[in-house]
Short mmCIF file of N, CA and C in Angstrom, two decimals:
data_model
loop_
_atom_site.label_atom_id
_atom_site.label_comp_id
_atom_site.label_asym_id
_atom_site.label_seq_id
_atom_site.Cartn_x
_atom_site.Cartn_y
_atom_site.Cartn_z
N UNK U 1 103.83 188.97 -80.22
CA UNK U 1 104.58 188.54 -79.05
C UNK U 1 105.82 189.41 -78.86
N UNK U 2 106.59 189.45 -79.66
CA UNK U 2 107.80 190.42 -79.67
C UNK U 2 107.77 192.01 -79.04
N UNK U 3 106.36 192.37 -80.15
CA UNK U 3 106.03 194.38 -79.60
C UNK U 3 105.21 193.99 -78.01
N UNK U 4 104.90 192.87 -77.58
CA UNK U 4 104.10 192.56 -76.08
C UNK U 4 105.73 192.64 -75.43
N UNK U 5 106.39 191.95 -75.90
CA UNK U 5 108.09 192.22 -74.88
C UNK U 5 108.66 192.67 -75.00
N UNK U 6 108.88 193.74 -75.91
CA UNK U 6 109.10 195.19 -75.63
C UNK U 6 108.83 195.99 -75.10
N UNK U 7 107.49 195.93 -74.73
CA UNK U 7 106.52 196.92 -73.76
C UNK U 7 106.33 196.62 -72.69
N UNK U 8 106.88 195.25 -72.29
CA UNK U 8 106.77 194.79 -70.60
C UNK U 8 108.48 195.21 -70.47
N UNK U 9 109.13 195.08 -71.45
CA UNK U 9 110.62 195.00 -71.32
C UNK U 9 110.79 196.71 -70.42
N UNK U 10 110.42 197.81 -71.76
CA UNK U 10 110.27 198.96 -71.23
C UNK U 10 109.25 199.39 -69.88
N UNK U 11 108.29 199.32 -69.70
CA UNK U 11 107.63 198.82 -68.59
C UNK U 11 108.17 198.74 -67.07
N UNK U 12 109.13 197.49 -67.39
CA UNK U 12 109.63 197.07 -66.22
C UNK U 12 110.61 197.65 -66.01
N UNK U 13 111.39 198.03 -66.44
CA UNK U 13 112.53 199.10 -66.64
C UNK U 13 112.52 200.57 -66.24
N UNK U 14 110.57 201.11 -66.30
CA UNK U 14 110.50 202.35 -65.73
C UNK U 14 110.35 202.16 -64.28
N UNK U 15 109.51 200.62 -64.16
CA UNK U 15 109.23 200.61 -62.72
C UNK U 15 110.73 199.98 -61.65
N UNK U 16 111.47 199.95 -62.42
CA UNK U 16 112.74 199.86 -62.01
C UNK U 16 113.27 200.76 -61.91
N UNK U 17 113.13 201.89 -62.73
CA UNK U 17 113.82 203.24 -62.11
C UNK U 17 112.79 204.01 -61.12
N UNK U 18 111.67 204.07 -60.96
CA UNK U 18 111.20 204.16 -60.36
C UNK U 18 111.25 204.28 -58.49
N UNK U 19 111.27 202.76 -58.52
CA UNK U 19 111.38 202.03 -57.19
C UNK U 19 113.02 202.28 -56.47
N UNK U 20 114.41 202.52 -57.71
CA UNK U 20 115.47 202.64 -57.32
C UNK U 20 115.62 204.19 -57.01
N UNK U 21 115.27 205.15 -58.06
CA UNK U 21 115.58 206.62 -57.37
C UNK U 21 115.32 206.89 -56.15
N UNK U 22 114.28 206.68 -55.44
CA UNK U 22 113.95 207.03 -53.76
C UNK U 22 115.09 206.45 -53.36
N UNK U 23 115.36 205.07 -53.93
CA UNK U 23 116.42 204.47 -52.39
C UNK U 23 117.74 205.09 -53.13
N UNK U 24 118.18 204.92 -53.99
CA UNK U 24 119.52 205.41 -53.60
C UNK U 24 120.18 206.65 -53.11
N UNK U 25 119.74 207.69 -53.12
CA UNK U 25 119.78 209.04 -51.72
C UNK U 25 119.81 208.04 -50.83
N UNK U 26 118.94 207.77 -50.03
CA UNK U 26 118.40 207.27 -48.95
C UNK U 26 119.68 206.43 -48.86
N UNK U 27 120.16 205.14 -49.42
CA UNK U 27 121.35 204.67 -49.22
C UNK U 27 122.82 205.62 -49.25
N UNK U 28 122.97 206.69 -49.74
CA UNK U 28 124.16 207.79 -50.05
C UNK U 28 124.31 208.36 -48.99
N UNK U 29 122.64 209.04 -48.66
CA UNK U 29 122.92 209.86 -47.36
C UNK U 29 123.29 209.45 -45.72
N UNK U 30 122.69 207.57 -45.20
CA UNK U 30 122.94 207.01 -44.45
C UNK U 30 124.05 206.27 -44.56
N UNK U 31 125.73 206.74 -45.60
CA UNK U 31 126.48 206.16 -45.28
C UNK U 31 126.62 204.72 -46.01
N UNK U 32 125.48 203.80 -46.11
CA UNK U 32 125.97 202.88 -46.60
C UNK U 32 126.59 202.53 -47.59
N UNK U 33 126.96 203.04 -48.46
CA UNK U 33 127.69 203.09 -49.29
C UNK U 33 127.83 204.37 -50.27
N UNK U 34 128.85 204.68 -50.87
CA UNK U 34 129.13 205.82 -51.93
C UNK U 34 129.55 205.36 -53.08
N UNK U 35 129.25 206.35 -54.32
CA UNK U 35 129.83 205.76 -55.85
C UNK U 35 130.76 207.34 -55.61
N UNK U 36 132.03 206.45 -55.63
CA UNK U 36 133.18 207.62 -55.75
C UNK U 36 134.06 208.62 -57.14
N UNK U 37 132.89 207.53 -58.25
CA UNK U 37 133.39 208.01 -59.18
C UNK U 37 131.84 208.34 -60.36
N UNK U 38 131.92 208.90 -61.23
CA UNK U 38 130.25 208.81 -61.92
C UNK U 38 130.50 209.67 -63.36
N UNK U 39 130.21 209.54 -64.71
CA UNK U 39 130.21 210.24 -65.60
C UNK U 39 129.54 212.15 -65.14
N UNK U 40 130.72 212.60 -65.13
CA UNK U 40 129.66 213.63 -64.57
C UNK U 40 128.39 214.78 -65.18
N UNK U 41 128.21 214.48 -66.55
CA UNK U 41 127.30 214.76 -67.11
C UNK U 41 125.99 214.61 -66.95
N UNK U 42 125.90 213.09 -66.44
CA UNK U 42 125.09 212.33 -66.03
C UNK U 42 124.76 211.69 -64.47
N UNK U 43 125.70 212.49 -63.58
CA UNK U 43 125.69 212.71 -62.40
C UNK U 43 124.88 213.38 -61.60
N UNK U 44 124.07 213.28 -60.66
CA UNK U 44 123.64 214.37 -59.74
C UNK U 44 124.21 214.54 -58.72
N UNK U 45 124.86 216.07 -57.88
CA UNK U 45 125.71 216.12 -56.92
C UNK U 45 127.11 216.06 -57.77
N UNK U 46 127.55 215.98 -58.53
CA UNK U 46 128.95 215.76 -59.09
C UNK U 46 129.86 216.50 -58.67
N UNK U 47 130.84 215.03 -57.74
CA UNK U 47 132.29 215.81 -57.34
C UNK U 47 131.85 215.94 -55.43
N UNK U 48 131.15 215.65 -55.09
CA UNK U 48 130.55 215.36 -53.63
C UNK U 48 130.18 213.46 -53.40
N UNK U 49 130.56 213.79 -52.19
CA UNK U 49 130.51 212.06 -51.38
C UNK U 49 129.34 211.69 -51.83
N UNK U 50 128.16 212.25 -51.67
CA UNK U 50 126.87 211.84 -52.27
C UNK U 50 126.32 211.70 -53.56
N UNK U 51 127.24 211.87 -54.71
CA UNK U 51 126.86 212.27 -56.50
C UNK U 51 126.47 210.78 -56.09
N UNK U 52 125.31 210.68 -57.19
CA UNK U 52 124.30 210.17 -57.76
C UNK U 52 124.52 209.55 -59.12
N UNK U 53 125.21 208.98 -59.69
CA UNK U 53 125.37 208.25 -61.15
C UNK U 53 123.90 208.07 -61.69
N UNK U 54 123.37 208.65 -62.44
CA UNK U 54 122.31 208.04 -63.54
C UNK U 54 122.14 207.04 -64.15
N UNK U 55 123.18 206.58 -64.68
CA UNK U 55 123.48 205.59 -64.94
C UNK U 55 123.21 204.26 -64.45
N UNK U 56 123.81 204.39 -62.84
CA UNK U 56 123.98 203.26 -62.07
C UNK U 56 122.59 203.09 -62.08
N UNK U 57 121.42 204.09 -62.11
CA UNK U 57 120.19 204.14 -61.72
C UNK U 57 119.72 202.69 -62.67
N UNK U 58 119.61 203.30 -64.24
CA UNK U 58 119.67 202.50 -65.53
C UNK U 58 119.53 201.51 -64.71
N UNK U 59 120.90 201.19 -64.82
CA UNK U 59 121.63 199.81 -64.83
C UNK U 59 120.84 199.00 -63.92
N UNK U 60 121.15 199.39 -62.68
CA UNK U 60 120.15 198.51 -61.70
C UNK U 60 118.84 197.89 -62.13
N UNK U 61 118.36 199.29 -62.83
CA UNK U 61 116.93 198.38 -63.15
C UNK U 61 116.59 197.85 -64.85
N UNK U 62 118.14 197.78 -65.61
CA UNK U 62 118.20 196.63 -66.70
C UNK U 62 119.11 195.55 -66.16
N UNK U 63 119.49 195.46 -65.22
CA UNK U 63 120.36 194.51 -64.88
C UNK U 63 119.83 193.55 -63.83
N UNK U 64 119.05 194.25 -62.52
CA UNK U 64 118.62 193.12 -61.76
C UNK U 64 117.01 193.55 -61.67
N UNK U 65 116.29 194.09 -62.15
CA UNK U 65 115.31 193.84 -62.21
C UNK U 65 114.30 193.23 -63.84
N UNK U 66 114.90 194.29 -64.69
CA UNK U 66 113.58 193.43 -65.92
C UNK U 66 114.08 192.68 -66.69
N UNK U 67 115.56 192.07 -66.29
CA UNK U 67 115.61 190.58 -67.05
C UNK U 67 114.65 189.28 -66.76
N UNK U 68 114.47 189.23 -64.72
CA UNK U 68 114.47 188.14 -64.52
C UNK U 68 112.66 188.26 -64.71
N UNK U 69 112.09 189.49 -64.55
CA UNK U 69 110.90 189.76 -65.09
C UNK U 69 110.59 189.49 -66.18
N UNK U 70 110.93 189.50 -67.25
CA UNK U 70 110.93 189.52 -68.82
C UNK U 70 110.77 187.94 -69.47
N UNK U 71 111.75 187.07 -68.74
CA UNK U 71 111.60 186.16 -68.94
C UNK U 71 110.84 185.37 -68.49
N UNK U 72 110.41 185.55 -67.30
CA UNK U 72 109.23 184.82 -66.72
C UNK U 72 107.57 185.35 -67.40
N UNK U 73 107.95 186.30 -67.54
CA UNK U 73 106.63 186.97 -68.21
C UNK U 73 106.24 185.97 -70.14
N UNK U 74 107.86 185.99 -70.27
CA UNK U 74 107.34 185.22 -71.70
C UNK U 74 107.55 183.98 -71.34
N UNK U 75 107.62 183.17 -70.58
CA UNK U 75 107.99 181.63 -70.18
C UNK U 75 106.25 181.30 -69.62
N UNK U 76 105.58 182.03 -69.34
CA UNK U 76 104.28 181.79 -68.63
C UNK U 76 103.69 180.73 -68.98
N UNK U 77 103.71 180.59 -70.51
CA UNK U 77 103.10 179.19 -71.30
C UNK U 77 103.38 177.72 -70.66
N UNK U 78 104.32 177.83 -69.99
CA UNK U 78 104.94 176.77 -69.68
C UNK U 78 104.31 176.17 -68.17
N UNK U 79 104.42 175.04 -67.90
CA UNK U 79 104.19 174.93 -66.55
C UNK U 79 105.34 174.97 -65.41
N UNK U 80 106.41 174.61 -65.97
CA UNK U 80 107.58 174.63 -65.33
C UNK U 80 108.30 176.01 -65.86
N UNK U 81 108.91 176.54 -64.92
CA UNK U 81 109.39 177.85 -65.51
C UNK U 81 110.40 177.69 -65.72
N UNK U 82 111.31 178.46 -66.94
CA UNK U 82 113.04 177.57 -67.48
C UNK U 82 113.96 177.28 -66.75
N UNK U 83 113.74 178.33 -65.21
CA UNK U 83 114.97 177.89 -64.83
C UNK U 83 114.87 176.14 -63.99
N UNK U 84 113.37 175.64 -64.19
CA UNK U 84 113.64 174.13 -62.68
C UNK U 84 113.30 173.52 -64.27
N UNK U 85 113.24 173.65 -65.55
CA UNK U 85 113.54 172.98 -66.40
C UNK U 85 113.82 171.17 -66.23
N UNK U 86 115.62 171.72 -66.06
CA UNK U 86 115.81 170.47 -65.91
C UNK U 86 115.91 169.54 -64.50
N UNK U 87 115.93 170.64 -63.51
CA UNK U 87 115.66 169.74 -61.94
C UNK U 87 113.73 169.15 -61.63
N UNK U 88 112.92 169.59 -63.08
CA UNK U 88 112.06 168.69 -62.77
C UNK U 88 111.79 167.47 -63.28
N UNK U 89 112.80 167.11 -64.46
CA UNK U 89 112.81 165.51 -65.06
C UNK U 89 113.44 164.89 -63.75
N UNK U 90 114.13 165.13 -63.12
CA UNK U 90 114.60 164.62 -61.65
C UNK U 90 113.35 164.08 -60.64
N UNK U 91 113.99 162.63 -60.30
CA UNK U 91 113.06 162.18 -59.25
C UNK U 91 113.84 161.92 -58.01
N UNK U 92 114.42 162.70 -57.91
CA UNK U 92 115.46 162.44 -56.64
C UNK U 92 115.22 163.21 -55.24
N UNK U 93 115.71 162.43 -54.22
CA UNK U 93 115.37 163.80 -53.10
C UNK U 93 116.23 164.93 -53.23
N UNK U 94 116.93 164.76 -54.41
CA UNK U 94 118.43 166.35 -54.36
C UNK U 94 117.60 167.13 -55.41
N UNK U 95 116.15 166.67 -55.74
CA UNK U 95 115.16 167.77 -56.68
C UNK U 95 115.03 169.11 -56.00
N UNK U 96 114.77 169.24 -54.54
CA UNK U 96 114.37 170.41 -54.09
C UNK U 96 116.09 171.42 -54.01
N UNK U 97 117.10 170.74 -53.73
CA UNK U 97 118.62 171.40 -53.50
C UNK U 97 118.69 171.57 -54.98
N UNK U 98 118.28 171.34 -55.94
CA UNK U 98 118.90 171.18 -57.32
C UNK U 98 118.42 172.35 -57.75
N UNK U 99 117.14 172.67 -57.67
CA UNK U 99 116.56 174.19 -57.89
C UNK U 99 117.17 175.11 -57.06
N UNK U 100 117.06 175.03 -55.44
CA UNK U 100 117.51 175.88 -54.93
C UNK U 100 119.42 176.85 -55.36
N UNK U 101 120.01 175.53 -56.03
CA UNK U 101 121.19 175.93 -56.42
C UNK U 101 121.04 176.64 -57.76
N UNK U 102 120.07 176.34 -58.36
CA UNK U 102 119.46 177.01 -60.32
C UNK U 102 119.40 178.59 -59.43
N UNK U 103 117.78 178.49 -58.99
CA UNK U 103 117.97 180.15 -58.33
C UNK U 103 119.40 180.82 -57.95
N UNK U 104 120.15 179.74 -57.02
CA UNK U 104 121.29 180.92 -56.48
C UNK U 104 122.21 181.11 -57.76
N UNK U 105 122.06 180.31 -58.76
CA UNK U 105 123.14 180.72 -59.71
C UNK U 105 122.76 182.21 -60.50
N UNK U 106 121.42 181.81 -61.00
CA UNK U 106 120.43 183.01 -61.35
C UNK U 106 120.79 184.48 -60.75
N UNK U 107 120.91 183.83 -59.44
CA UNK U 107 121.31 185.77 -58.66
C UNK U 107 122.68 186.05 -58.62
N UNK U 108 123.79 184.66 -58.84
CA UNK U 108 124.95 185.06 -58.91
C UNK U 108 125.34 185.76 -60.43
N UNK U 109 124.53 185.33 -61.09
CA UNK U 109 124.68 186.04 -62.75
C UNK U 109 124.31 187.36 -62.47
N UNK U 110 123.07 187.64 -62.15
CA UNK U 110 122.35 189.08 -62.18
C UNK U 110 123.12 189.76 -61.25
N UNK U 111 123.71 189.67 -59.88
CA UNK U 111 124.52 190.40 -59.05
C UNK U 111 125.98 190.51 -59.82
N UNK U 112 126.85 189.48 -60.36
CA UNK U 112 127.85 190.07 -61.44
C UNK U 112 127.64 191.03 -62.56
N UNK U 113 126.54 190.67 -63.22
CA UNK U 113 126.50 191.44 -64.49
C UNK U 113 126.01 192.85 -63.98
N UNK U 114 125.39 193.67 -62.57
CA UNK U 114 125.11 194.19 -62.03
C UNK U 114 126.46 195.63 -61.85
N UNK U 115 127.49 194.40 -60.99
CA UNK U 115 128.80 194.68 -60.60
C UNK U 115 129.25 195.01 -61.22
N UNK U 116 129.51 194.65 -62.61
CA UNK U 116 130.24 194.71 -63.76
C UNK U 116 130.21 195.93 -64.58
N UNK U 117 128.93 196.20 -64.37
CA UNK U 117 127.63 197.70 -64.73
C UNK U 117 128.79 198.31 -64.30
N UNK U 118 128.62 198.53 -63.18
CA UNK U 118 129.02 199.65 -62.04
C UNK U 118 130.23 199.57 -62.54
N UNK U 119 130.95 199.19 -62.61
CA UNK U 119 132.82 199.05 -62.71
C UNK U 119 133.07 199.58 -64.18
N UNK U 120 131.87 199.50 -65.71
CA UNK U 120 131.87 200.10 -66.69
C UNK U 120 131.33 202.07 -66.31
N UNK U 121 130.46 201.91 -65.56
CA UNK U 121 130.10 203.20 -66.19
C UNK U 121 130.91 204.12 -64.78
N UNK U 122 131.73 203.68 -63.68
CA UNK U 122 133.04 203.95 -63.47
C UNK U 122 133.98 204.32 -64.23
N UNK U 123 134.09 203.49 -64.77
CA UNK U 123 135.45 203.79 -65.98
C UNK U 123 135.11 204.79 -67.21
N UNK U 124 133.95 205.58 -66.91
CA UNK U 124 133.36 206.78 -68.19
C UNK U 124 134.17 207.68 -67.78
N UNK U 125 134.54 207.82 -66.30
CA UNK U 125 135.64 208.95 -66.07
C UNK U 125 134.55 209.70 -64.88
N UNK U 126 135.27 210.86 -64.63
CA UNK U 126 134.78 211.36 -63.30
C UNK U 126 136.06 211.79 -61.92
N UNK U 127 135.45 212.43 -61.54
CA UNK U 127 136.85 212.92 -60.33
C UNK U 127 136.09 212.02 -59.03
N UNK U 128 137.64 211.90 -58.44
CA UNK U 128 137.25 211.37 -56.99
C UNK U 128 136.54 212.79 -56.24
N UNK U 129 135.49 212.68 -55.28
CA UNK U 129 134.99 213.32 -54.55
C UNK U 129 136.48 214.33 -53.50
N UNK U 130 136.46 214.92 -53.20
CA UNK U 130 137.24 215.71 -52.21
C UNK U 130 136.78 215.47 -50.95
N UNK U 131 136.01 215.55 -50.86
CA UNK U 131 134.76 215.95 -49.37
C UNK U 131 134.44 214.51 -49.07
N UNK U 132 135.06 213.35 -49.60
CA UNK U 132 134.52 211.97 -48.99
C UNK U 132 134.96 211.75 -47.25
N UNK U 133 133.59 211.05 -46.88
CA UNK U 133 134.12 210.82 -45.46
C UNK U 133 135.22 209.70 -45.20
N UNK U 134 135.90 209.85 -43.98
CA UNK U 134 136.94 208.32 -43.88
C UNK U 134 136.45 207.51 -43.72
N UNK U 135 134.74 207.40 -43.15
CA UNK U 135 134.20 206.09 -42.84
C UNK U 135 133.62 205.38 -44.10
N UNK U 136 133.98 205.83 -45.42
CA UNK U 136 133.73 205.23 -46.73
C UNK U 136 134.89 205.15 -47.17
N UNK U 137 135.89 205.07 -46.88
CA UNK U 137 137.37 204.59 -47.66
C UNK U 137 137.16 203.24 -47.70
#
């Protein structure tokens, strides 16, 4: 069981970098957002509005993708999956709001610990871009 979740762990983690390298260009170059700062070793573009953090790449896909994968993958045994756990001993009509609030907490964890990523491998060091546009200040 353990070397099976390691190998979905890694797994999911490639198909997480995967699925994220296409988009983030694609998000850099249309503006929507810039990483103004990036280890630059591990940078692509380094020192331009568009550098590319490697890192951030990582991160994204150990942070919001193969946790919530990982665990559902080893929870399968179960009929209830951990997170409606305890909103299914509930016989109440606040059963269906009670999950819906489990999920949103779920994404408020994975979108912090996400954030948090980003704000660490920020702080590895790196120069501000020169060439940033004003419409990303």
């Amino acid at each position: 069981m353990f070397l099976a979740s390691w190998r979905l762990f890694l797994t999911a983690t490639a198909i997480g970098i995967v699925i994220d390298l296409p988009l983030e260009p694609l998000f850099l170059l249309t503006g929507v957002f810039a990483y103004p700062v990036g280890y630059p070793p591990l940078t692509l573009f380094a020192g331009h509005w568009y550098q590319l953090p490697l890192l951030e790449v990582l991160s994204a896909s150990l942070v919001l993708v193969t946790p919530v994968l990982v665990l559902r993958s080893i929870d399968r045994t179960r009929r209830i999956p951990w997170l409606f756990t305890t909103s299914s001993s509930a016989r109440t009509p606040a059963r269906p709001l009670t999950r819906l609030l489990a999920g949103v907490g779920l994404a408020n964890v994975v979108i912090c610990a996400y954030l948090l990523s980003n704000v660490a491998i920020a702080e590895l060091g790196g120069q501000f871009p020169g060439d940033m546009p004003s419409y990303l200040w």
